[in-house]
mmCIF file of C-alpha atoms and ligand atoms in Angstrom:
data_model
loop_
_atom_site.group_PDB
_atom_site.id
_atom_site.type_symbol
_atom_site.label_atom_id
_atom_site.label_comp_id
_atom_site.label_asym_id
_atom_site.label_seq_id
_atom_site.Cartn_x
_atom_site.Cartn_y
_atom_site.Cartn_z
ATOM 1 C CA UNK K 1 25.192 -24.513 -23.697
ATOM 2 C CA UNK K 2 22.566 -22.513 -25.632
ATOM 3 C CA UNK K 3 24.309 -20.948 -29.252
ATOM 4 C CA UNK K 4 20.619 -19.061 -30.230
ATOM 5 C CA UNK K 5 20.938 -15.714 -28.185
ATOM 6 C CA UNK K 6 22.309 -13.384 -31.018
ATOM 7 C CA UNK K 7 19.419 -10.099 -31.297
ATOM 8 C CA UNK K 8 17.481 -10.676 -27.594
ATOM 9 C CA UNK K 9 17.256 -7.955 -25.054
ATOM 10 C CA UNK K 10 18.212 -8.318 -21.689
ATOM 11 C CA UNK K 11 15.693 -6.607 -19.675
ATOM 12 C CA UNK K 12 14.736 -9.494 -16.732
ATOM 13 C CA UNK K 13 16.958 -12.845 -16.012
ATOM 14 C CA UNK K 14 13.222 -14.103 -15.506
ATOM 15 C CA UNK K 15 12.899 -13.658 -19.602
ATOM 16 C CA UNK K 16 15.862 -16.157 -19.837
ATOM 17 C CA UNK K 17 15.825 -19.996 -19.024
ATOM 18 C CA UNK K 18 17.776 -21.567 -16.746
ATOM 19 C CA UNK K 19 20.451 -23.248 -19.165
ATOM 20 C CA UNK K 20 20.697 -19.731 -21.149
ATOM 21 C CA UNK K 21 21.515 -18.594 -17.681
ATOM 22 C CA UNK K 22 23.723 -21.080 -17.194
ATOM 23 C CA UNK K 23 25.544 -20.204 -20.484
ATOM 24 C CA UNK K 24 26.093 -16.742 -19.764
ATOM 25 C CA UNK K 25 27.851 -17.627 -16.517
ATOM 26 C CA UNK K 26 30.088 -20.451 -18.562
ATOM 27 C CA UNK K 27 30.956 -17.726 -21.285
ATOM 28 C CA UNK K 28 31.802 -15.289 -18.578
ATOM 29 C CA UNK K 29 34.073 -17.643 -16.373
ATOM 30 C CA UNK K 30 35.908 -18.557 -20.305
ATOM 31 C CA UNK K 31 36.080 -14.504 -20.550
ATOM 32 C CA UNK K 32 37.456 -13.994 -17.112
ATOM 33 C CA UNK K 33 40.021 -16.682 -17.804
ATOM 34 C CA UNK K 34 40.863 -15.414 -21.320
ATOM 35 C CA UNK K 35 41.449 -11.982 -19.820
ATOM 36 C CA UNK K 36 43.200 -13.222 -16.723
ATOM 37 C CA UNK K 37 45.717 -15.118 -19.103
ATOM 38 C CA UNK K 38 46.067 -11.899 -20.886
ATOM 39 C CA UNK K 39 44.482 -14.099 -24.282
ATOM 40 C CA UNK K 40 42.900 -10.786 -26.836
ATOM 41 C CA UNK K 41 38.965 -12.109 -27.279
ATOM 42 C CA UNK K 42 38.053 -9.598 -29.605
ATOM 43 C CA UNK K 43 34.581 -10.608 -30.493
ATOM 44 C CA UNK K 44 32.870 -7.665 -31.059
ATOM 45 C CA UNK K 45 35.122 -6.009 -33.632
ATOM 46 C CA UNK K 46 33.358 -2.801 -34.674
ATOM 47 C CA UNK K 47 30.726 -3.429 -32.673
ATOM 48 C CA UNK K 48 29.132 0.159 -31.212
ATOM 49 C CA UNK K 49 26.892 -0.074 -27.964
ATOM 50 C CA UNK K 50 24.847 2.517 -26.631
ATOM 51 C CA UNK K 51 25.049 3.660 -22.821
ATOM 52 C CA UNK K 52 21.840 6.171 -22.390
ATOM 53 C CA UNK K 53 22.233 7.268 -18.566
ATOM 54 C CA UNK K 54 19.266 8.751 -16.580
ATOM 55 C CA UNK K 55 20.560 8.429 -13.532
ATOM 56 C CA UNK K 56 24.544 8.537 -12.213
ATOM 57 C CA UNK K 57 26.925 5.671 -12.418
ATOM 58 C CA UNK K 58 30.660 4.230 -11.087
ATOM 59 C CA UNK K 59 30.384 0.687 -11.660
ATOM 60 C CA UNK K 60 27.569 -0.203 -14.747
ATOM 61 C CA UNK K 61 29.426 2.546 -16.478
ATOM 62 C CA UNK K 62 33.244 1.724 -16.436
ATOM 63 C CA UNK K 63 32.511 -2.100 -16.545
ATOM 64 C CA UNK K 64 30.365 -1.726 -19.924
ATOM 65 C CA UNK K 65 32.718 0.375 -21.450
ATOM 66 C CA UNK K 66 35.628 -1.862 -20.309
ATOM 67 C CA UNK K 67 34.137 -4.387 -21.582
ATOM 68 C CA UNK K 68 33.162 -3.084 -25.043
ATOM 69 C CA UNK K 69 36.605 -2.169 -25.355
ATOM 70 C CA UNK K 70 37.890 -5.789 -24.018
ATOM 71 C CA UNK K 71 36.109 -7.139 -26.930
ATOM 72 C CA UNK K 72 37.565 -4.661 -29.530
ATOM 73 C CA UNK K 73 33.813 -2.434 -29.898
ATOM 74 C CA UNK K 74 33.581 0.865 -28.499
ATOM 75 C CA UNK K 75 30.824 1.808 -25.925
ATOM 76 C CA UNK K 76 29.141 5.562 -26.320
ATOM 77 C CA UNK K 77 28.645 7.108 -22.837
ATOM 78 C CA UNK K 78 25.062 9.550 -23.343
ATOM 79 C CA UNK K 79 24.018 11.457 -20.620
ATOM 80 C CA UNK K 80 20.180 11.687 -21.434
ATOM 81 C CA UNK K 81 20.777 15.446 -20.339
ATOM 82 C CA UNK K 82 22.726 16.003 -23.402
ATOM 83 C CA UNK K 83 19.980 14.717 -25.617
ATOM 84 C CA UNK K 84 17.093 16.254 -27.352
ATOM 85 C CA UNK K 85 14.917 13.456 -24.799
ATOM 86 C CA UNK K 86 14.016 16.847 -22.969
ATOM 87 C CA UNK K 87 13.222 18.235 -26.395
ATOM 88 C CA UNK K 88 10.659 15.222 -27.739
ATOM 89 C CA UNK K 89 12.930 12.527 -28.561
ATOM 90 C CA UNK K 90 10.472 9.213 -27.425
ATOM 91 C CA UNK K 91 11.791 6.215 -26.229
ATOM 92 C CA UNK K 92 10.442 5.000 -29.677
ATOM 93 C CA UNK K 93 12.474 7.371 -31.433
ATOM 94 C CA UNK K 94 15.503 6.537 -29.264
ATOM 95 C CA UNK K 95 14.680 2.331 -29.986
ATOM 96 C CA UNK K 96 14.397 3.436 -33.872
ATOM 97 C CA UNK K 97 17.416 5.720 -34.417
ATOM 98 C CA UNK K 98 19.812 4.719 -32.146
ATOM 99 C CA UNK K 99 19.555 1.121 -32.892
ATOM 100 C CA UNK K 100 20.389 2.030 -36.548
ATOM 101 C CA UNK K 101 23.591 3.671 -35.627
ATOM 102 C CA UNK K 102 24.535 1.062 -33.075
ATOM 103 C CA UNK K 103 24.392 -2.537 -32.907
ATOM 104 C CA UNK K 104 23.465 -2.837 -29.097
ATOM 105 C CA UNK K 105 21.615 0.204 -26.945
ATOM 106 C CA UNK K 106 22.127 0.136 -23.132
ATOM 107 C CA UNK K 107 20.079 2.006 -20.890
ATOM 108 C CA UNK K 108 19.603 3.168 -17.098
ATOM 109 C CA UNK K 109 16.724 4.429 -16.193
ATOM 110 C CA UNK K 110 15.152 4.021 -12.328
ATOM 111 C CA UNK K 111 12.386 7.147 -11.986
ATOM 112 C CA UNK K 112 9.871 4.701 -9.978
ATOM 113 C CA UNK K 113 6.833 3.891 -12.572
ATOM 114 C CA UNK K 114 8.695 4.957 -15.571
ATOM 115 C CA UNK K 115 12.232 3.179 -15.954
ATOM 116 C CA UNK K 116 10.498 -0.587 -17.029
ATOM 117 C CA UNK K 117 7.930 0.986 -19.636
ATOM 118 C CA UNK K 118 10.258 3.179 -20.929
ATOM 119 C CA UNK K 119 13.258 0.571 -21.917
ATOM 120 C CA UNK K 120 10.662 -1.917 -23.129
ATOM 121 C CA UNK K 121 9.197 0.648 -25.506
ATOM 122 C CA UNK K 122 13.111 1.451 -26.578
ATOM 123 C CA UNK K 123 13.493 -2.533 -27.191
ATOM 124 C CA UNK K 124 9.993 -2.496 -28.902
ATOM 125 C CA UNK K 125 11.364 -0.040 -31.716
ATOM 126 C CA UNK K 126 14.830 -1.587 -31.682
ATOM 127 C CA UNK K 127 16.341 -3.551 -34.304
ATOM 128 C CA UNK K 128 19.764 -4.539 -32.135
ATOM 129 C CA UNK K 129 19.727 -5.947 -28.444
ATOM 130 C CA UNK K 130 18.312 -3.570 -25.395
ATOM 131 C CA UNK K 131 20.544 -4.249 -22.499
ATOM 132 C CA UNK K 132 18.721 -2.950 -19.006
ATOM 133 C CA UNK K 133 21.595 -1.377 -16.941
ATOM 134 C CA UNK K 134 19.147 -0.896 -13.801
ATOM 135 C CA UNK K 135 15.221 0.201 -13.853
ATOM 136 C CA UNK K 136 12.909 0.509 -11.435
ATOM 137 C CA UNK K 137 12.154 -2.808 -11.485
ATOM 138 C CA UNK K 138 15.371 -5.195 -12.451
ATOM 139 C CA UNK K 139 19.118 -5.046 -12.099
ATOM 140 C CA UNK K 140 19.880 -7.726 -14.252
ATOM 141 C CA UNK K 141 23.611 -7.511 -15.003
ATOM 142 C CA UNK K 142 24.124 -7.166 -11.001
ATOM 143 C CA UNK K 143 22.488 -10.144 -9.865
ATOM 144 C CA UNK K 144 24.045 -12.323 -13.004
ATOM 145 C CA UNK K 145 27.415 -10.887 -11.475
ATOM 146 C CA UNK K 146 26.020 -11.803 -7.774
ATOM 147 C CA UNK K 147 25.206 -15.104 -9.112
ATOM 148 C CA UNK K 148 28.538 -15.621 -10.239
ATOM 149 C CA UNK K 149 30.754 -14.109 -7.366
ATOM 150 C CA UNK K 150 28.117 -16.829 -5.313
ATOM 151 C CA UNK K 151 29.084 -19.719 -7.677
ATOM 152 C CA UNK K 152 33.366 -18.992 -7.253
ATOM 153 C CA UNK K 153 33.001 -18.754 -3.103
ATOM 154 C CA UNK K 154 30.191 -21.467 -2.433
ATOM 155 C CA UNK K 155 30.153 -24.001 -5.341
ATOM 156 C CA UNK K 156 26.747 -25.056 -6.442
ATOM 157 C CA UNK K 157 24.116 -22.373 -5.466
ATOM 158 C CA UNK K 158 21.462 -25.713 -4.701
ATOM 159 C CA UNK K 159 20.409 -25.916 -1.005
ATOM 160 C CA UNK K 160 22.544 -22.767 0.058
ATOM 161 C CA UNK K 161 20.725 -20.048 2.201
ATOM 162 C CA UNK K 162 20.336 -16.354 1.082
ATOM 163 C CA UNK K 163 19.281 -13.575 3.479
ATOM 164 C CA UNK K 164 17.920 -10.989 0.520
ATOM 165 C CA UNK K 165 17.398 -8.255 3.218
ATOM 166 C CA UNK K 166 16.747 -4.174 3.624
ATOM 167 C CA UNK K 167 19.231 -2.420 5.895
ATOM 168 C CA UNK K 168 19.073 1.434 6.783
ATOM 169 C CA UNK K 169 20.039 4.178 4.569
ATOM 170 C CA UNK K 170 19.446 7.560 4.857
ATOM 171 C CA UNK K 171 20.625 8.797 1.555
ATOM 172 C CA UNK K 172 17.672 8.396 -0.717
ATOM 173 C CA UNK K 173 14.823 6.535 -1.850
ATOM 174 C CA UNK K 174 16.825 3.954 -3.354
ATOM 175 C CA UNK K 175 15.130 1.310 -6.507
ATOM 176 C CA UNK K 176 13.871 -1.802 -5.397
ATOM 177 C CA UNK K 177 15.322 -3.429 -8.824
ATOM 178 C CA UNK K 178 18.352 -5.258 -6.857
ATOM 179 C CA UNK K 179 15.814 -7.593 -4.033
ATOM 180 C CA UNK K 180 13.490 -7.891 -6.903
ATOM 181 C CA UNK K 181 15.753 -9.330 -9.267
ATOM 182 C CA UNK K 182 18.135 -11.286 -6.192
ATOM 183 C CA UNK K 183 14.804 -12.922 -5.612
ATOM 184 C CA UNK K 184 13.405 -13.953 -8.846
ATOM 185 C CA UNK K 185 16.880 -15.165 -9.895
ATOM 186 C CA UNK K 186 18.192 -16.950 -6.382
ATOM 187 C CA UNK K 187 15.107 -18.795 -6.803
ATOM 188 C CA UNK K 188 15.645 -20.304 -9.841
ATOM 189 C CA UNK K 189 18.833 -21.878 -8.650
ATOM 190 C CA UNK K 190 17.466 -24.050 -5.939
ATOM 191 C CA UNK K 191 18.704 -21.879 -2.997
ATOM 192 C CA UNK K 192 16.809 -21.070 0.081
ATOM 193 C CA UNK K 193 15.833 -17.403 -0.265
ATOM 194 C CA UNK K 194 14.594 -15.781 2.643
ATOM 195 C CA UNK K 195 13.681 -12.156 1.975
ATOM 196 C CA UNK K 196 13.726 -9.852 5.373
ATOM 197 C CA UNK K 197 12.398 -6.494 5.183
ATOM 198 C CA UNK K 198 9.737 -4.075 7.404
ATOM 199 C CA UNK K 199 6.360 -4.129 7.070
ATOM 200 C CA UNK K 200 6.465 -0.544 5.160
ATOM 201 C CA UNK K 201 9.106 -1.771 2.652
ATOM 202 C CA UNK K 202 7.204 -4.526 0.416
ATOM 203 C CA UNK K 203 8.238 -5.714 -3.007
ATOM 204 C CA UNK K 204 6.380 -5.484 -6.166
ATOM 205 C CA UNK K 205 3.338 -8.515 -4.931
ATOM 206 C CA UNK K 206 3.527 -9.775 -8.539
ATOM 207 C CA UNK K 207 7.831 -10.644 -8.407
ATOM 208 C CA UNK K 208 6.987 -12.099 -5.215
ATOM 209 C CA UNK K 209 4.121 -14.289 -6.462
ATOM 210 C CA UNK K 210 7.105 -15.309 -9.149
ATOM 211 C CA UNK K 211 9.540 -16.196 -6.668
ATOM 212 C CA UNK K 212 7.203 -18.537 -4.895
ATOM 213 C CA UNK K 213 6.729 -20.198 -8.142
ATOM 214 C CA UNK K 214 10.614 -20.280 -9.091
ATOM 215 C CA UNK K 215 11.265 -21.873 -5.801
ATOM 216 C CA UNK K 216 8.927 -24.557 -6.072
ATOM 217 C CA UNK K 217 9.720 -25.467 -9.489
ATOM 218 C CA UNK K 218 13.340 -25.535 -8.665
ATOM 219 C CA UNK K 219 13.185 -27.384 -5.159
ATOM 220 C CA UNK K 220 14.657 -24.456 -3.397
ATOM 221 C CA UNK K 221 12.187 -22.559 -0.815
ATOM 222 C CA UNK K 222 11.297 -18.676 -0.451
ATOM 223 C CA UNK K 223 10.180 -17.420 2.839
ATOM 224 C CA UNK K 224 9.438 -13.880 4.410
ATOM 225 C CA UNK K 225 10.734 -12.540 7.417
ATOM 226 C CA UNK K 226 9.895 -9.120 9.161
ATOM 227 C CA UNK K 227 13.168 -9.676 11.738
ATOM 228 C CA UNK K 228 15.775 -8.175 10.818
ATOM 229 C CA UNK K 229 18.347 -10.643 13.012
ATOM 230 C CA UNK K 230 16.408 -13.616 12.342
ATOM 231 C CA UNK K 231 17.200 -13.196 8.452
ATOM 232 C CA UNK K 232 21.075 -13.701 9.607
ATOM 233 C CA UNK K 233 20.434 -16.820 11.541
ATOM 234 C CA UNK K 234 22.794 -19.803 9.798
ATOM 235 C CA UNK K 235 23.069 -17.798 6.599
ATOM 236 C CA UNK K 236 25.148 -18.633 3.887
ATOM 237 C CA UNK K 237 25.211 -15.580 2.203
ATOM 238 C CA UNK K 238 23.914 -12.185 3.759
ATOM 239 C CA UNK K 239 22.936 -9.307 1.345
ATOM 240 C CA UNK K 240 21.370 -6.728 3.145
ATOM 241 C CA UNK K 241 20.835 -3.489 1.335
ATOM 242 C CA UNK K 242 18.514 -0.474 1.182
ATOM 243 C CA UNK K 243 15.605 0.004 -0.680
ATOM 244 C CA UNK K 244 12.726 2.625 -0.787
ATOM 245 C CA UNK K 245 9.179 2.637 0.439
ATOM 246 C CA UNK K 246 7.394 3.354 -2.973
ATOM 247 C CA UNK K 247 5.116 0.665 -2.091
ATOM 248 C CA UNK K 248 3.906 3.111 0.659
ATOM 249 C CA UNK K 249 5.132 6.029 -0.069
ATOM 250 C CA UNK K 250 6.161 8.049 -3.019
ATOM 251 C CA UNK K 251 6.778 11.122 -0.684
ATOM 252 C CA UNK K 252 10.274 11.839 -0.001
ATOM 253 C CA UNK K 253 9.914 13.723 3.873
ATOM 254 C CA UNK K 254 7.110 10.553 4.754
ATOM 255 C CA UNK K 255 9.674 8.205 3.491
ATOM 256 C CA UNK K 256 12.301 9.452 5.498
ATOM 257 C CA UNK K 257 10.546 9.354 8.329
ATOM 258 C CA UNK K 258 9.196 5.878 8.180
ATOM 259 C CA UNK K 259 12.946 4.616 7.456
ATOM 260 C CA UNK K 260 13.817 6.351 11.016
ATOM 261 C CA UNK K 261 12.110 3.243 12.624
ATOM 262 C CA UNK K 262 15.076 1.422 11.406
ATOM 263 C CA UNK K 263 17.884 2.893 11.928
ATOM 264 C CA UNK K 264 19.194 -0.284 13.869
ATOM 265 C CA UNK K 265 18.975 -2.373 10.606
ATOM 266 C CA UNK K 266 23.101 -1.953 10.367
ATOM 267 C CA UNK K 267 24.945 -5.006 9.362
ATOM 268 C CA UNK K 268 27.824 -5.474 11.985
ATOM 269 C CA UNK K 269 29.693 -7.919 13.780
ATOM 270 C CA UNK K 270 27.149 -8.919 16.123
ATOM 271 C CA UNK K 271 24.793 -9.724 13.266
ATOM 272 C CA UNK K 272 27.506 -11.516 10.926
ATOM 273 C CA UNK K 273 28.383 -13.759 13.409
ATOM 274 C CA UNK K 274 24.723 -15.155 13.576
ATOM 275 C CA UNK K 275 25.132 -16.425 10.158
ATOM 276 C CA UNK K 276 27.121 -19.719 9.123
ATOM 277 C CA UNK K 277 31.452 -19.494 10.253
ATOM 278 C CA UNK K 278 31.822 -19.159 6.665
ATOM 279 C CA UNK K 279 29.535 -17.159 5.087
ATOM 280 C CA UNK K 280 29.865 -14.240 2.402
ATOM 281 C CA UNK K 281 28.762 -10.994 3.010
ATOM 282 C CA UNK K 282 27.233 -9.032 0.138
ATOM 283 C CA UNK K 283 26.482 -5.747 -1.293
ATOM 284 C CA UNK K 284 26.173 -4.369 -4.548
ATOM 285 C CA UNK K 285 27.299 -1.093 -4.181
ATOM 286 C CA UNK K 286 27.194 1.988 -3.394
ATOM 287 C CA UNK K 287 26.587 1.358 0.311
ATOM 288 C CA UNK K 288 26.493 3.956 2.841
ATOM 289 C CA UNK K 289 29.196 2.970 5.103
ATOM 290 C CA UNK K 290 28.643 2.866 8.858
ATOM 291 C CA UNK K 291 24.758 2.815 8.724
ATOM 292 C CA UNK K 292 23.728 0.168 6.212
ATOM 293 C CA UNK K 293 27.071 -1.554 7.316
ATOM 294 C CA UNK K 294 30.062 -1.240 9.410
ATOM 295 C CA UNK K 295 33.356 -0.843 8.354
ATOM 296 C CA UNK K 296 34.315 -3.871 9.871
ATOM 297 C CA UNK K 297 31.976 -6.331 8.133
ATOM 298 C CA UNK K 298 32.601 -4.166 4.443
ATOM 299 C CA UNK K 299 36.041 -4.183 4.393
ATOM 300 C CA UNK K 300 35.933 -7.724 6.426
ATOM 301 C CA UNK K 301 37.162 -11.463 5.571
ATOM 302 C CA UNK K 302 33.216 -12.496 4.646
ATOM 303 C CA UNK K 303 33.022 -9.658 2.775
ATOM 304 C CA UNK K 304 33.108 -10.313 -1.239
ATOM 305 C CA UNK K 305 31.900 -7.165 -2.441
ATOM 306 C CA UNK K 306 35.179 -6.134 -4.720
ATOM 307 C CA UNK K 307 34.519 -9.748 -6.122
ATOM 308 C CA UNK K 308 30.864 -8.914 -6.964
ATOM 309 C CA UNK K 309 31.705 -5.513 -8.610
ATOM 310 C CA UNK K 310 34.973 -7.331 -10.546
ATOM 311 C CA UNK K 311 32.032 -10.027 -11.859
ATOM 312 C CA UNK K 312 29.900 -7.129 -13.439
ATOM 313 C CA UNK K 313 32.788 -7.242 -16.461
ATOM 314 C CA UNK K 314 32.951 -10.780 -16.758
ATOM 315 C CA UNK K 315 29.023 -10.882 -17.066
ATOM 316 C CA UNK K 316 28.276 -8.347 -19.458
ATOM 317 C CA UNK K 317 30.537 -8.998 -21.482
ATOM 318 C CA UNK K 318 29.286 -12.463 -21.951
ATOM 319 C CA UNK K 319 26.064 -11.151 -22.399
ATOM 320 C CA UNK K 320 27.046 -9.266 -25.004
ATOM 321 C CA UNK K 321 29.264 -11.960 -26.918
ATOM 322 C CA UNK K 322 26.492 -13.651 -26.950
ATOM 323 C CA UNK K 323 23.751 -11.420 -27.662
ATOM 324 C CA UNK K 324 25.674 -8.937 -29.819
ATOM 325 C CA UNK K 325 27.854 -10.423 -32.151
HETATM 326 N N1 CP J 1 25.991 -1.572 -8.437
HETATM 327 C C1 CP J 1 25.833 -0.617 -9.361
HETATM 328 O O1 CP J 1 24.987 -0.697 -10.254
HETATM 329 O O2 CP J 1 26.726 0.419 -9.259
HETATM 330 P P1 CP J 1 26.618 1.805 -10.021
HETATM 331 O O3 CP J 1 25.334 2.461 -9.572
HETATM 332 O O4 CP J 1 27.829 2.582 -9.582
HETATM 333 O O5 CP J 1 26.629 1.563 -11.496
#
């Protein structure tokens, strides 16, 4: 277990070794006991954090400020539409100011090309921790929770098979921060991460570089597949989840149109049973029910996606035990 993390910013898991890794998920398993047993862990007593939204939330939202309260802080929900950001305010002046008032800041902040720079120039002016809560590049706190909902149903991650993949969805271009970070951190853990996705709908070329590199340092392999049922073939875990084209495309009406080649990339039956008898399906939610996945698979017996959302709590709030207090 590593005791050092008080002050550093959560921005990548790819910033954090493996056994600091490792000691967030034991201090959020001792959390999710504590608060199972219904044991008071009030560790952050007075404690303030910071939740700057750009962009709408259900789940980051109520489990940080659950979880500030769990651990007897308070969390401050900010619209950045109620702040003077429109007005001047720099992510400087946000990193400067708000970290004097508070003693962790959290942000969300996806606009494609912006979201990264902008919460490490917050953390560069900060004197407290910068949590990410989703950029355009990382989703941290979802994969940690991912990691640990994969932990609870499958035991040790080592040798187990992940299908990281894109499925349809119509609603938007959505951030590629969740298969980024899934891949990057699976990686690290010795599992076999296969990451299926169109031609059109590439990652960031540098993350992937990284994952190639996790996976051979860890003994684990990374592979890329451009079939969408071949990804499901003797899975142990299936995540598949939409993303945008930015890589191709930063126009809206072209990017709709190229994702109308793939409106057959729907999780269903058919597809879940190509996978392992017993394997989990995934999702981080929101999903858009009945074209990125049927009802029947969601709301399923492989499908641990209350779990996943449940393990966002557990996770941040070890994070910021250990990073805040
Ligand atoms: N998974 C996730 O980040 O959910 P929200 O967008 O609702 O916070």
């Amino acid at each position: 277990m590593q005791t050092h993390l008080r002050g550093r910013d959560m921005i990548t898991t790819q910033e954090w070794t493996k056994s600091e890794i490792d000691t967030i998920i034991d201090v959020a398993l001792d959390l999710k006991r504590k608060r199972a047993m219904g044991m008071p862990h009030a560790i952050l007593r007075d404690k303030v954090l910071s939740m700057l939204f750009f962009f709408t939330s259900t789940r980051t939202r109520n489990s940080f400020e659950a979880g500030m309260a769990q651990l007897g802080g308070h969390a401050q929900f900010i619209d950045h539409q109620t702040t003077q950001i429109s007005h001047g305010d720099t992510g400087k002046e946000i990193g400067e100011i708000l970290g004097r008032y508070n003693d962790g800041i959290a942000i969300r902040q996806c606009d494609w090309g912006i979201g990264n720079d902008y919460i490490r120039g917050v953390a560069k002016a900060s004197r407290v921790p910068v949590l990410n809560m989703q950029c355009d590049h990382f989703h941290p706190f979802q994969i940690l929770a991912d990691l640990l909902t994969i932990i609870e149903h499958k035991g040790d991650p080592r040798g187990k098979t992940i299908n990281v993949s894109y499925a349809y969805a119509k609603s938007y271009q959505k951030p590629m921060s969740v298969p980024i970070s899934l891949i990057l951190l699976m990686t690290r853990f010795g599992m076999n991460v296969r990451l299926t996705r169109p031609p059109e709908f590439k990652l960031i070329p540098d993350y992937v570089e990284q994952a190639k590199e996790n996976a051979r340092k860890s003994h684990g392999s990374f592979e890329i597949y451009d079939d969408f049922d071949a990804g499901f073939k003797d899975a142990d875990i299936v995540y598949p989840k939409a993303w945008g084209a930015m890589l191709t495309t930063t126009n809206d009406d072209e990017s709709a149109r190229i994702s109308q080649q793939y409106t057959n990339w729907i999780t269903d039956e058919r597809r879940m049973a190509m996978a392992k008898d017993d394997a989990i399906y995934m999702h981080c939610l929101p999903a858009d029910r009945n074209i990125e996945v049927t009802d029947g698979v969601i709301d399923g017996p492989q499908s641990v996606v209350y779990d996943e959302a449940e393990n966002r709590l557990h996770v941040q709030k070890a994070v910021m035990a250990l990073t805040m207090s």
